[in-house]
Amino acid sequence: MKTPIELDRYSCNWIGGERVQGMAAMEVENPATGRTIARVPDLEDEAVDRAIESAGQAFDSWSRLPAGVRAGYLNEWAQRLLDHSEELASLLTLEQGKPLVESRGEIAGAAAIIRWYAEEGKRAYGEIIPASNEGQQLLVYREAAGVVGLITPMNFPAATVARKVAPALAASFTLVLKPAETTPLTAIALFDHLMATGIPAGAANLVTGEAARIGARLMAHPAIRKISFTGSTRIGKLLMEQAARTVKKVSLELGGNSPVIVFPDADPEKAAADIAANKFENCGQVCNGINRIYVHEDIRDAFVAALLSRVRRLRTGPGLSEGADVGPLISGAALAKVERLVGDAVAKGGELLAGGRRLQGEPYADGYFYAPTLIAGVTGEMDIAHEEIFGPVAPVLTFRTEEEVVAAANDTAYGLATYVYTQNFARIHRMIRVLKTGNIGVNGTSLAYPQAPFGGVKESGIGREGGRQGLEEYTVLKYVALTTE
Ligand code: NAP
């Protein structure tokens, strides 16, 4: 396969508006081949501190700029991403593996988020509260608190960066971003375009390197007043503990174990089409991807037949190849986890209807490909019903009563997304009330939009990304009791 882009261009970090090369290098792989495609800096502690300090120095002037001026930089950034979307999408697929069509959608989505926050930053309104005493004014200012540390995951290397950097800059925080080790190139390319807008030096800084070390540096530094993290619940908990030491504000977008409930009055064909699209997007590596499919016994056969025919039609292949619907997993470790979960389910009586194996030989080479998999007869005894799969595996469970399925759906430490298929209006309202989750999709599985507040409850996170609530995450309140007479 021909590499369409010059990868050496993306081997630098950005500190204080300057390109920085680290001493040691970390290798970036193409998950479709298992081969190294680039090296990025493994930044020394001194350079990470420099990034934090340069963000600290830039804060005063950045936060004094009129919101419209900040919006100008963001809008230009979004336009640059759109103007270079083909190259960015290819880069994203090369390091992350998802089909090119999905990468194109992600770049367009990232630009849409940035544009939305460019405008929303103009609406970070404060409040005036009626006072108790004559001659007094009670004012609430909404302002940024300094430098934010941003840590992003590997599954949406452009969208997760945009969902943090855009509201942070719009709300006038300055920032230091650390992208995932497996997918730093897209973040670096995005930063190249951000820097090309002429944004003031130090407002946005990017560092790559060993996660635990950089994370500890960000968490310990007193200038960092907020941390926004997207990734696994395990690391989120660790960061929350570390944040306590300097009482940083935290926003955490964490893992999930999202169920979908297909009630007997649902259209099995429509539910199967939506569920297949959600489940196999990005090879199942989506935080709000469906992890457990609960289907009512009465329509189980029709639904499973419809889903099976969709799973069988999926074409797996390198994301840059023509017509691939599903790409590789991100790493050998991700592949091993999927193999373990499927093995456990089958050993405990799960009925393997499609897939269930690693794909090897041409065109899969040494990439991390796993066949799109459908398992019926899944029960609560199986690990797959409890752990976040993060792979192309659809587990089907059945249920008889509404009470039983609600209890099962809620029986998890996670609370990110739940989906419901039913035509019954009263049931829809009951489900909205009883499901313990941050986001609900009713008769559809698309949830992430720039204007909507997405986020989890329970161990799926704290805070929201998207919408005006996503901007508020990057503001703190300053209350002033002003006596005028
Ligand atoms: P991850 O392993 O938790 O990594 C996420 C980020 O944390 C990466 O940048 C990683 O760096 C960094 N990290 C790892 N150890 C760290 C430490 N000790 N201190 C500071 N940072 C550290 O997650 P992932 O595999 O990239 O992403 C998948 C997870 O993210 C899934 O659980 C998924 O559900 C979740 N996710 C949630 C949302 C949401 O909106 N709720 C959205 C997307 C993904 P390295 O890569 O360098 O190790």
PDB file of C-alpha atoms in Angstrom, residues 120-369:
ATOM      1  CA  GLU A 120     -20.418  29.447  21.858  1.00  0.00           C
ATOM      2  CA  GLY A 121     -17.372  31.153  23.389  1.00  0.00           C
ATOM      3  CA  LYS A 122     -19.136  34.441  22.636  1.00  0.00           C
ATOM      4  CA  ARG A 123     -21.990  33.351  24.895  1.00  0.00           C
ATOM      5  CA  ALA A 124     -20.112  32.552  28.130  1.00  0.00           C
ATOM      6  CA  TYR A 125     -22.469  34.859  29.981  1.00  0.00           C
ATOM      7  CA  GLY A 126     -22.289  35.783  33.639  1.00  0.00           C
ATOM      8  CA  GLU A 127     -25.318  36.743  35.772  1.00  0.00           C
ATOM      9  CA  ILE A 128     -26.668  39.620  37.823  1.00  0.00           C
ATOM     10  CA  ILE A 129     -28.664  38.452  40.847  1.00  0.00           C
ATOM     11  CA  PRO A 130     -31.284  40.666  42.531  1.00  0.00           C
ATOM     12  CA  ALA A 131     -29.624  41.908  45.727  1.00  0.00           C
ATOM     13  CA  SER A 132     -30.988  41.696  49.282  1.00  0.00           C
ATOM     14  CA  ASN A 133     -29.903  45.176  50.219  1.00  0.00           C
ATOM     15  CA  GLU A 134     -30.344  48.574  48.649  1.00  0.00           C
ATOM     16  CA  GLY A 135     -27.227  49.926  47.027  1.00  0.00           C
ATOM     17  CA  GLN A 136     -25.776  46.532  46.368  1.00  0.00           C
ATOM     18  CA  GLN A 137     -25.172  44.432  43.260  1.00  0.00           C
ATOM     19  CA  LEU A 138     -24.571  40.704  43.239  1.00  0.00           C
ATOM     20  CA  LEU A 139     -22.583  39.760  40.158  1.00  0.00           C
ATOM     21  CA  VAL A 140     -21.480  36.365  38.879  1.00  0.00           C
ATOM     22  CA  TYR A 141     -18.572  36.310  36.475  1.00  0.00           C
ATOM     23  CA  ARG A 142     -17.824  33.214  34.449  1.00  0.00           C
ATOM     24  CA  GLU A 143     -14.119  32.986  33.688  1.00  0.00           C
ATOM     25  CA  ALA A 144     -11.289  30.624  32.883  1.00  0.00           C
ATOM     26  CA  ALA A 145      -9.018  29.552  35.714  1.00  0.00           C
ATOM     27  CA  GLY A 146      -5.641  29.189  34.031  1.00  0.00           C
ATOM     28  CA  VAL A 147      -4.043  26.215  32.314  1.00  0.00           C
ATOM     29  CA  VAL A 148      -5.852  22.977  31.518  1.00  0.00           C
ATOM     30  CA  GLY A 149      -4.157  19.630  30.941  1.00  0.00           C
ATOM     31  CA  LEU A 150      -5.883  17.593  28.227  1.00  0.00           C
ATOM     32  CA  ILE A 151      -5.351  13.849  27.788  1.00  0.00           C
ATOM     33  CA  THR A 152      -6.972  12.116  24.822  1.00  0.00           C
ATOM     34  CA  PRO A 153      -7.524   8.461  23.792  1.00  0.00           C
ATOM     35  CA  MET A 154      -6.712   6.533  20.639  1.00  0.00           C
ATOM     36  CA  ASN A 155     -10.145   5.783  19.242  1.00  0.00           C
ATOM     37  CA  PHE A 156     -11.083   9.240  17.905  1.00  0.00           C
ATOM     38  CA  PRO A 157      -7.709  11.003  17.616  1.00  0.00           C
ATOM     39  CA  ALA A 158      -9.162  14.081  15.870  1.00  0.00           C
ATOM     40  CA  ALA A 159     -12.629  14.373  17.431  1.00  0.00           C
ATOM     41  CA  THR A 160     -11.471  13.958  21.032  1.00  0.00           C
ATOM     42  CA  VAL A 161      -8.783  16.615  20.515  1.00  0.00           C
ATOM     43  CA  ALA A 162     -11.330  19.027  18.998  1.00  0.00           C
ATOM     44  CA  ARG A 163     -13.879  18.326  21.756  1.00  0.00           C
ATOM     45  CA  LYS A 164     -11.339  19.479  24.354  1.00  0.00           C
ATOM     46  CA  VAL A 165      -9.124  22.068  22.667  1.00  0.00           C
ATOM     47  CA  ALA A 166     -11.987  24.068  21.112  1.00  0.00           C
ATOM     48  CA  PRO A 167     -14.075  24.673  24.271  1.00  0.00           C
ATOM     49  CA  ALA A 168     -10.919  25.231  26.343  1.00  0.00           C
ATOM     50  CA  LEU A 169      -9.612  27.939  24.009  1.00  0.00           C
ATOM     51  CA  ALA A 170     -13.077  29.412  23.487  1.00  0.00           C
ATOM     52  CA  ALA A 171     -13.530  29.726  27.258  1.00  0.00           C
ATOM     53  CA  SER A 172     -10.015  31.289  27.341  1.00  0.00           C
ATOM     54  CA  PHE A 173      -8.099  28.584  29.125  1.00  0.00           C
ATOM     55  CA  THR A 174      -4.611  27.936  27.764  1.00  0.00           C
ATOM     56  CA  LEU A 175      -3.612  24.308  27.461  1.00  0.00           C
ATOM     57  CA  VAL A 176      -1.190  21.425  27.278  1.00  0.00           C
ATOM     58  CA  LEU A 177      -2.413  18.382  25.344  1.00  0.00           C
ATOM     59  CA  LYS A 178      -1.070  14.845  25.593  1.00  0.00           C
ATOM     60  CA  PRO A 179      -2.514  12.547  22.903  1.00  0.00           C
ATOM     61  CA  ALA A 180      -2.501   8.729  23.011  1.00  0.00           C
ATOM     62  CA  GLU A 181       0.777   6.958  22.364  1.00  0.00           C
ATOM     63  CA  THR A 182      -0.727   4.913  19.524  1.00  0.00           C
ATOM     64  CA  THR A 183      -2.281   7.885  17.685  1.00  0.00           C
ATOM     65  CA  PRO A 184      -0.212  11.050  18.211  1.00  0.00           C
ATOM     66  CA  LEU A 185       0.253  11.938  14.538  1.00  0.00           C
ATOM     67  CA  THR A 186      -3.286  13.210  13.957  1.00  0.00           C
ATOM     68  CA  ALA A 187      -3.038  15.418  17.054  1.00  0.00           C
ATOM     69  CA  ILE A 188       0.302  16.798  15.858  1.00  0.00           C
ATOM     70  CA  ALA A 189      -1.140  17.490  12.399  1.00  0.00           C
ATOM     71  CA  LEU A 190      -4.124  19.236  13.987  1.00  0.00           C
ATOM     72  CA  PHE A 191      -1.731  21.358  16.043  1.00  0.00           C
ATOM     73  CA  ASP A 192       0.325  22.212  12.940  1.00  0.00           C
ATOM     74  CA  HIS A 193      -2.865  23.725  11.519  1.00  0.00           C
ATOM     75  CA  LEU A 194      -3.742  25.461  14.788  1.00  0.00           C
ATOM     76  CA  MET A 195      -0.278  27.056  14.903  1.00  0.00           C
ATOM     77  CA  ALA A 196      -0.624  28.110  11.260  1.00  0.00           C
ATOM     78  CA  THR A 197      -3.555  30.322  12.264  1.00  0.00           C
ATOM     79  CA  GLY A 198      -1.053  32.544  14.123  1.00  0.00           C
ATOM     80  CA  ILE A 199      -2.579  31.790  17.519  1.00  0.00           C
ATOM     81  CA  PRO A 200      -0.475  33.506  20.253  1.00  0.00           C
ATOM     82  CA  ALA A 201       2.571  31.483  21.298  1.00  0.00           C
ATOM     83  CA  GLY A 202       1.956  29.259  24.298  1.00  0.00           C
ATOM     84  CA  ALA A 203      -1.859  29.323  24.168  1.00  0.00           C
ATOM     85  CA  ALA A 204      -1.851  25.696  22.996  1.00  0.00           C
ATOM     86  CA  ASN A 205       0.984  23.244  23.598  1.00  0.00           C
ATOM     87  CA  LEU A 206       1.325  19.607  22.661  1.00  0.00           C
ATOM     88  CA  VAL A 207       3.568  17.027  24.325  1.00  0.00           C
ATOM     89  CA  THR A 208       4.093  13.335  23.582  1.00  0.00           C
ATOM     90  CA  GLY A 209       5.877  10.724  25.619  1.00  0.00           C
ATOM     91  CA  GLU A 210       5.503   8.139  28.328  1.00  0.00           C
ATOM     92  CA  ALA A 211       1.979   8.515  29.694  1.00  0.00           C
ATOM     93  CA  ALA A 212       2.521   7.822  33.378  1.00  0.00           C
ATOM     94  CA  ARG A 213       5.455  10.236  33.570  1.00  0.00           C
ATOM     95  CA  ILE A 214       3.827  13.094  31.612  1.00  0.00           C
ATOM     96  CA  GLY A 215       0.536  12.487  33.397  1.00  0.00           C
ATOM     97  CA  ALA A 216       2.216  12.707  36.797  1.00  0.00           C
ATOM     98  CA  ARG A 217       3.948  15.939  35.740  1.00  0.00           C
ATOM     99  CA  LEU A 218       0.677  17.521  34.608  1.00  0.00           C
ATOM    100  CA  MET A 219      -1.147  16.359  37.709  1.00  0.00           C
ATOM    101  CA  ALA A 220       1.485  17.634  40.133  1.00  0.00           C
ATOM    102  CA  HIS A 221       2.011  21.083  38.613  1.00  0.00           C
ATOM    103  CA  PRO A 222       0.147  23.814  40.536  1.00  0.00           C
ATOM    104  CA  ALA A 223      -0.338  25.964  37.410  1.00  0.00           C
ATOM    105  CA  ILE A 224      -2.641  23.311  35.931  1.00  0.00           C
ATOM    106  CA  ARG A 225      -6.040  24.143  37.396  1.00  0.00           C
ATOM    107  CA  LYS A 226      -8.102  21.635  35.467  1.00  0.00           C
ATOM    108  CA  ILE A 227      -7.690  18.232  33.846  1.00  0.00           C
ATOM    109  CA  SER A 228      -9.907  16.983  31.081  1.00  0.00           C
ATOM    110  CA  PHE A 229      -9.392  13.312  30.327  1.00  0.00           C
ATOM    111  CA  THR A 230     -10.998  10.902  27.906  1.00  0.00           C
ATOM    112  CA  GLY A 231     -10.012   7.268  28.231  1.00  0.00           C
ATOM    113  CA  SER A 232     -10.435   4.199  30.363  1.00  0.00           C
ATOM    114  CA  THR A 233     -12.080   4.209  33.785  1.00  0.00           C
ATOM    115  CA  ARG A 234      -8.921   2.713  35.294  1.00  0.00           C
ATOM    116  CA  ILE A 235      -6.751   5.683  34.285  1.00  0.00           C
ATOM    117  CA  GLY A 236      -9.543   8.154  35.051  1.00  0.00           C
ATOM    118  CA  LYS A 237      -9.648   6.966  38.657  1.00  0.00           C
ATOM    119  CA  LEU A 238      -5.881   7.297  38.936  1.00  0.00           C
ATOM    120  CA  LEU A 239      -5.972  10.874  37.627  1.00  0.00           C
ATOM    121  CA  MET A 240      -8.781  11.758  40.017  1.00  0.00           C
ATOM    122  CA  GLU A 241      -6.648  10.600  42.936  1.00  0.00           C
ATOM    123  CA  GLN A 242      -3.680  12.583  41.653  1.00  0.00           C
ATOM    124  CA  ALA A 243      -5.843  15.674  41.114  1.00  0.00           C
ATOM    125  CA  ALA A 244      -6.809  15.684  44.774  1.00  0.00           C
ATOM    126  CA  ARG A 245      -3.303  16.714  45.799  1.00  0.00           C
ATOM    127  CA  THR A 246      -3.600  20.154  44.209  1.00  0.00           C
ATOM    128  CA  VAL A 247      -7.440  20.193  44.104  1.00  0.00           C
ATOM    129  CA  LYS A 248      -7.723  20.452  40.337  1.00  0.00           C
ATOM    130  CA  LYS A 249     -11.111  20.534  38.675  1.00  0.00           C
ATOM    131  CA  VAL A 250     -11.599  17.294  36.703  1.00  0.00           C
ATOM    132  CA  SER A 251     -13.696  16.290  33.727  1.00  0.00           C
ATOM    133  CA  LEU A 252     -13.621  12.594  32.934  1.00  0.00           C
ATOM    134  CA  GLU A 253     -15.088  10.906  29.857  1.00  0.00           C
ATOM    135  CA  LEU A 254     -14.552   7.247  30.668  1.00  0.00           C
ATOM    136  CA  GLY A 255     -15.434   3.749  29.584  1.00  0.00           C
ATOM    137  CA  GLY A 256     -18.824   2.146  29.108  1.00  0.00           C
ATOM    138  CA  ASN A 257     -20.727  -1.120  28.929  1.00  0.00           C
ATOM    139  CA  SER A 258     -23.632   0.186  26.871  1.00  0.00           C
ATOM    140  CA  PRO A 259     -26.749  -1.952  26.507  1.00  0.00           C
ATOM    141  CA  VAL A 260     -29.418  -1.769  23.831  1.00  0.00           C
ATOM    142  CA  ILE A 261     -32.910  -3.052  24.601  1.00  0.00           C
ATOM    143  CA  VAL A 262     -35.035  -4.226  21.681  1.00  0.00           C
ATOM    144  CA  PHE A 263     -38.649  -4.493  22.857  1.00  0.00           C
ATOM    145  CA  PRO A 264     -41.143  -6.792  21.083  1.00  0.00           C
ATOM    146  CA  ASP A 265     -42.938  -3.884  19.379  1.00  0.00           C
ATOM    147  CA  ALA A 266     -39.730  -2.683  17.675  1.00  0.00           C
ATOM    148  CA  ASP A 267     -39.011  -3.145  13.985  1.00  0.00           C
ATOM    149  CA  PRO A 268     -36.322  -5.875  14.059  1.00  0.00           C
ATOM    150  CA  GLU A 269     -34.882  -4.870  10.671  1.00  0.00           C
ATOM    151  CA  LYS A 270     -34.473  -1.214  11.615  1.00  0.00           C
ATOM    152  CA  ALA A 271     -33.024  -2.117  15.035  1.00  0.00           C
ATOM    153  CA  ALA A 272     -30.574  -4.583  13.460  1.00  0.00           C
ATOM    154  CA  ALA A 273     -29.436  -2.010  10.880  1.00  0.00           C
ATOM    155  CA  ASP A 274     -28.808   0.675  13.515  1.00  0.00           C
ATOM    156  CA  ILE A 275     -27.157  -1.727  15.957  1.00  0.00           C
ATOM    157  CA  ALA A 276     -24.804  -3.119  13.287  1.00  0.00           C
ATOM    158  CA  ALA A 277     -23.804   0.428  12.276  1.00  0.00           C
ATOM    159  CA  ASN A 278     -23.088   1.371  15.890  1.00  0.00           C
ATOM    160  CA  LYS A 279     -21.443  -1.900  16.889  1.00  0.00           C
ATOM    161  CA  PHE A 280     -18.951  -2.186  14.033  1.00  0.00           C
ATOM    162  CA  GLU A 281     -18.050   1.484  13.635  1.00  0.00           C
ATOM    163  CA  ASN A 282     -14.328   1.945  14.279  1.00  0.00           C
ATOM    164  CA  CYS A 283     -14.018  -1.850  14.722  1.00  0.00           C
ATOM    165  CA  GLY A 284     -16.137  -1.593  17.869  1.00  0.00           C
ATOM    166  CA  GLN A 285     -13.721   0.848  19.524  1.00  0.00           C
ATOM    167  CA  VAL A 286     -16.316   3.473  20.412  1.00  0.00           C
ATOM    168  CA  CYS A 287     -16.980   4.568  23.998  1.00  0.00           C
ATOM    169  CA  ASN A 288     -20.741   4.546  23.496  1.00  0.00           C
ATOM    170  CA  GLY A 289     -20.556   1.458  21.281  1.00  0.00           C
ATOM    171  CA  ILE A 290     -23.093  -1.234  22.114  1.00  0.00           C
ATOM    172  CA  ASN A 291     -21.692  -3.886  24.428  1.00  0.00           C
ATOM    173  CA  ARG A 292     -24.823  -5.916  25.260  1.00  0.00           C
ATOM    174  CA  ILE A 293     -27.830  -6.494  22.997  1.00  0.00           C
ATOM    175  CA  TYR A 294     -30.999  -7.434  24.925  1.00  0.00           C
ATOM    176  CA  VAL A 295     -33.731  -8.623  22.585  1.00  0.00           C
ATOM    177  CA  HIS A 296     -37.219  -9.762  23.615  1.00  0.00           C
ATOM    178  CA  GLU A 297     -37.801 -13.484  23.166  1.00  0.00           C
ATOM    179  CA  ASP A 298     -40.778 -12.887  20.814  1.00  0.00           C
ATOM    180  CA  ILE A 299     -38.667 -11.171  18.154  1.00  0.00           C
ATOM    181  CA  ARG A 300     -35.339 -12.799  18.925  1.00  0.00           C
ATOM    182  CA  ASP A 301     -35.233 -14.994  15.792  1.00  0.00           C
ATOM    183  CA  ALA A 302     -36.243 -12.234  13.363  1.00  0.00           C
ATOM    184  CA  PHE A 303     -33.797  -9.798  14.952  1.00  0.00           C
ATOM    185  CA  VAL A 304     -30.856 -12.227  15.063  1.00  0.00           C
ATOM    186  CA  ALA A 305     -31.449 -13.214  11.421  1.00  0.00           C
ATOM    187  CA  ALA A 306     -31.468  -9.534  10.374  1.00  0.00           C
ATOM    188  CA  LEU A 307     -28.317  -8.764  12.381  1.00  0.00           C
ATOM    189  CA  LEU A 308     -26.526 -11.867  11.123  1.00  0.00           C
ATOM    190  CA  SER A 309     -27.149 -10.970   7.494  1.00  0.00           C
ATOM    191  CA  ARG A 310     -25.644  -7.506   8.150  1.00  0.00           C
ATOM    192  CA  VAL A 311     -22.620  -8.922   9.994  1.00  0.00           C
ATOM    193  CA  ARG A 312     -21.955 -11.353   7.139  1.00  0.00           C
ATOM    194  CA  ARG A 313     -21.975  -8.518   4.610  1.00  0.00           C
ATOM    195  CA  LEU A 314     -19.283  -6.494   6.434  1.00  0.00           C
ATOM    196  CA  ARG A 315     -15.986  -6.325   4.566  1.00  0.00           C
ATOM    197  CA  THR A 316     -12.908  -6.283   6.804  1.00  0.00           C
ATOM    198  CA  GLY A 317      -9.651  -4.864   5.492  1.00  0.00           C
ATOM    199  CA  PRO A 318      -7.007  -2.152   5.826  1.00  0.00           C
ATOM    200  CA  GLY A 319      -8.736   1.190   6.338  1.00  0.00           C
ATOM    201  CA  LEU A 320      -7.000   2.712   3.330  1.00  0.00           C
ATOM    202  CA  SER A 321      -8.196  -0.052   0.997  1.00  0.00           C
ATOM    203  CA  GLU A 322     -11.204   0.400  -1.231  1.00  0.00           C
ATOM    204  CA  GLY A 323     -14.523  -0.694   0.276  1.00  0.00           C
ATOM    205  CA  ALA A 324     -13.405  -1.717   3.785  1.00  0.00           C
ATOM    206  CA  ASP A 325     -16.231  -1.447   6.332  1.00  0.00           C
ATOM    207  CA  VAL A 326     -14.190  -2.614   9.323  1.00  0.00           C
ATOM    208  CA  GLY A 327     -10.475  -2.019   9.895  1.00  0.00           C
ATOM    209  CA  PRO A 328      -8.022  -3.545  12.361  1.00  0.00           C
ATOM    210  CA  LEU A 329      -8.018  -3.182  16.124  1.00  0.00           C
ATOM    211  CA  ILE A 330      -5.511  -0.700  17.496  1.00  0.00           C
ATOM    212  CA  SER A 331      -2.979  -3.170  18.916  1.00  0.00           C
ATOM    213  CA  GLY A 332      -2.031  -6.735  19.691  1.00  0.00           C
ATOM    214  CA  ALA A 333      -3.208  -6.213  23.277  1.00  0.00           C
ATOM    215  CA  ALA A 334      -6.665  -5.100  22.061  1.00  0.00           C
ATOM    216  CA  LEU A 335      -6.835  -8.158  19.808  1.00  0.00           C
ATOM    217  CA  ALA A 336      -5.839 -10.488  22.664  1.00  0.00           C
ATOM    218  CA  LYS A 337      -8.572  -8.997  24.871  1.00  0.00           C
ATOM    219  CA  VAL A 338     -11.238  -9.657  22.217  1.00  0.00           C
ATOM    220  CA  GLU A 339      -9.955 -13.218  21.732  1.00  0.00           C
ATOM    221  CA  ARG A 340     -10.158 -13.810  25.484  1.00  0.00           C
ATOM    222  CA  LEU A 341     -13.712 -12.462  25.792  1.00  0.00           C
ATOM    223  CA  VAL A 342     -15.019 -14.469  22.837  1.00  0.00           C
ATOM    224  CA  GLY A 343     -13.209 -17.599  24.056  1.00  0.00           C
ATOM    225  CA  ASP A 344     -14.780 -17.237  27.495  1.00  0.00           C
ATOM    226  CA  ALA A 345     -18.279 -16.693  26.038  1.00  0.00           C
ATOM    227  CA  VAL A 346     -18.041 -19.737  23.757  1.00  0.00           C
ATOM    228  CA  ALA A 347     -16.597 -21.909  26.545  1.00  0.00           C
ATOM    229  CA  LYS A 348     -19.594 -20.972  28.715  1.00  0.00           C
ATOM    230  CA  GLY A 349     -22.141 -21.932  26.053  1.00  0.00           C
ATOM    231  CA  GLY A 350     -22.367 -18.868  23.770  1.00  0.00           C
ATOM    232  CA  GLU A 351     -23.535 -19.693  20.229  1.00  0.00           C
ATOM    233  CA  LEU A 352     -21.020 -18.365  17.701  1.00  0.00           C
ATOM    234  CA  LEU A 353     -23.052 -17.334  14.622  1.00  0.00           C
ATOM    235  CA  ALA A 354     -20.354 -15.374  12.747  1.00  0.00           C
ATOM    236  CA  GLY A 355     -16.657 -14.562  13.083  1.00  0.00           C
ATOM    237  CA  GLY A 356     -14.962 -15.564  16.303  1.00  0.00           C
ATOM    238  CA  ARG A 357     -11.409 -15.601  14.955  1.00  0.00           C
ATOM    239  CA  ARG A 358      -8.388 -13.506  14.153  1.00  0.00           C
ATOM    240  CA  LEU A 359      -7.898 -12.776  10.424  1.00  0.00           C
ATOM    241  CA  GLN A 360      -4.519 -13.612   8.942  1.00  0.00           C
ATOM    242  CA  GLY A 361      -2.862 -13.929   5.549  1.00  0.00           C
ATOM    243  CA  GLU A 362      -3.379 -11.422   2.728  1.00  0.00           C
ATOM    244  CA  PRO A 363      -4.630  -8.678   2.931  1.00  0.00           C
ATOM    245  CA  TYR A 364      -4.375  -8.797   6.716  1.00  0.00           C
ATOM    246  CA  ALA A 365      -0.598  -9.362   6.898  1.00  0.00           C
ATOM    247  CA  ASP A 366       0.591  -8.796  10.479  1.00  0.00           C
ATOM    248  CA  GLY A 367      -2.215  -6.372  11.281  1.00  0.00           C
ATOM    249  CA  TYR A 368      -4.608  -6.684  14.220  1.00  0.00           C
ATOM    250  CA  PHE A 369      -7.697  -7.884  12.360  1.00  0.00           C
TER     251      PHE A 369
END
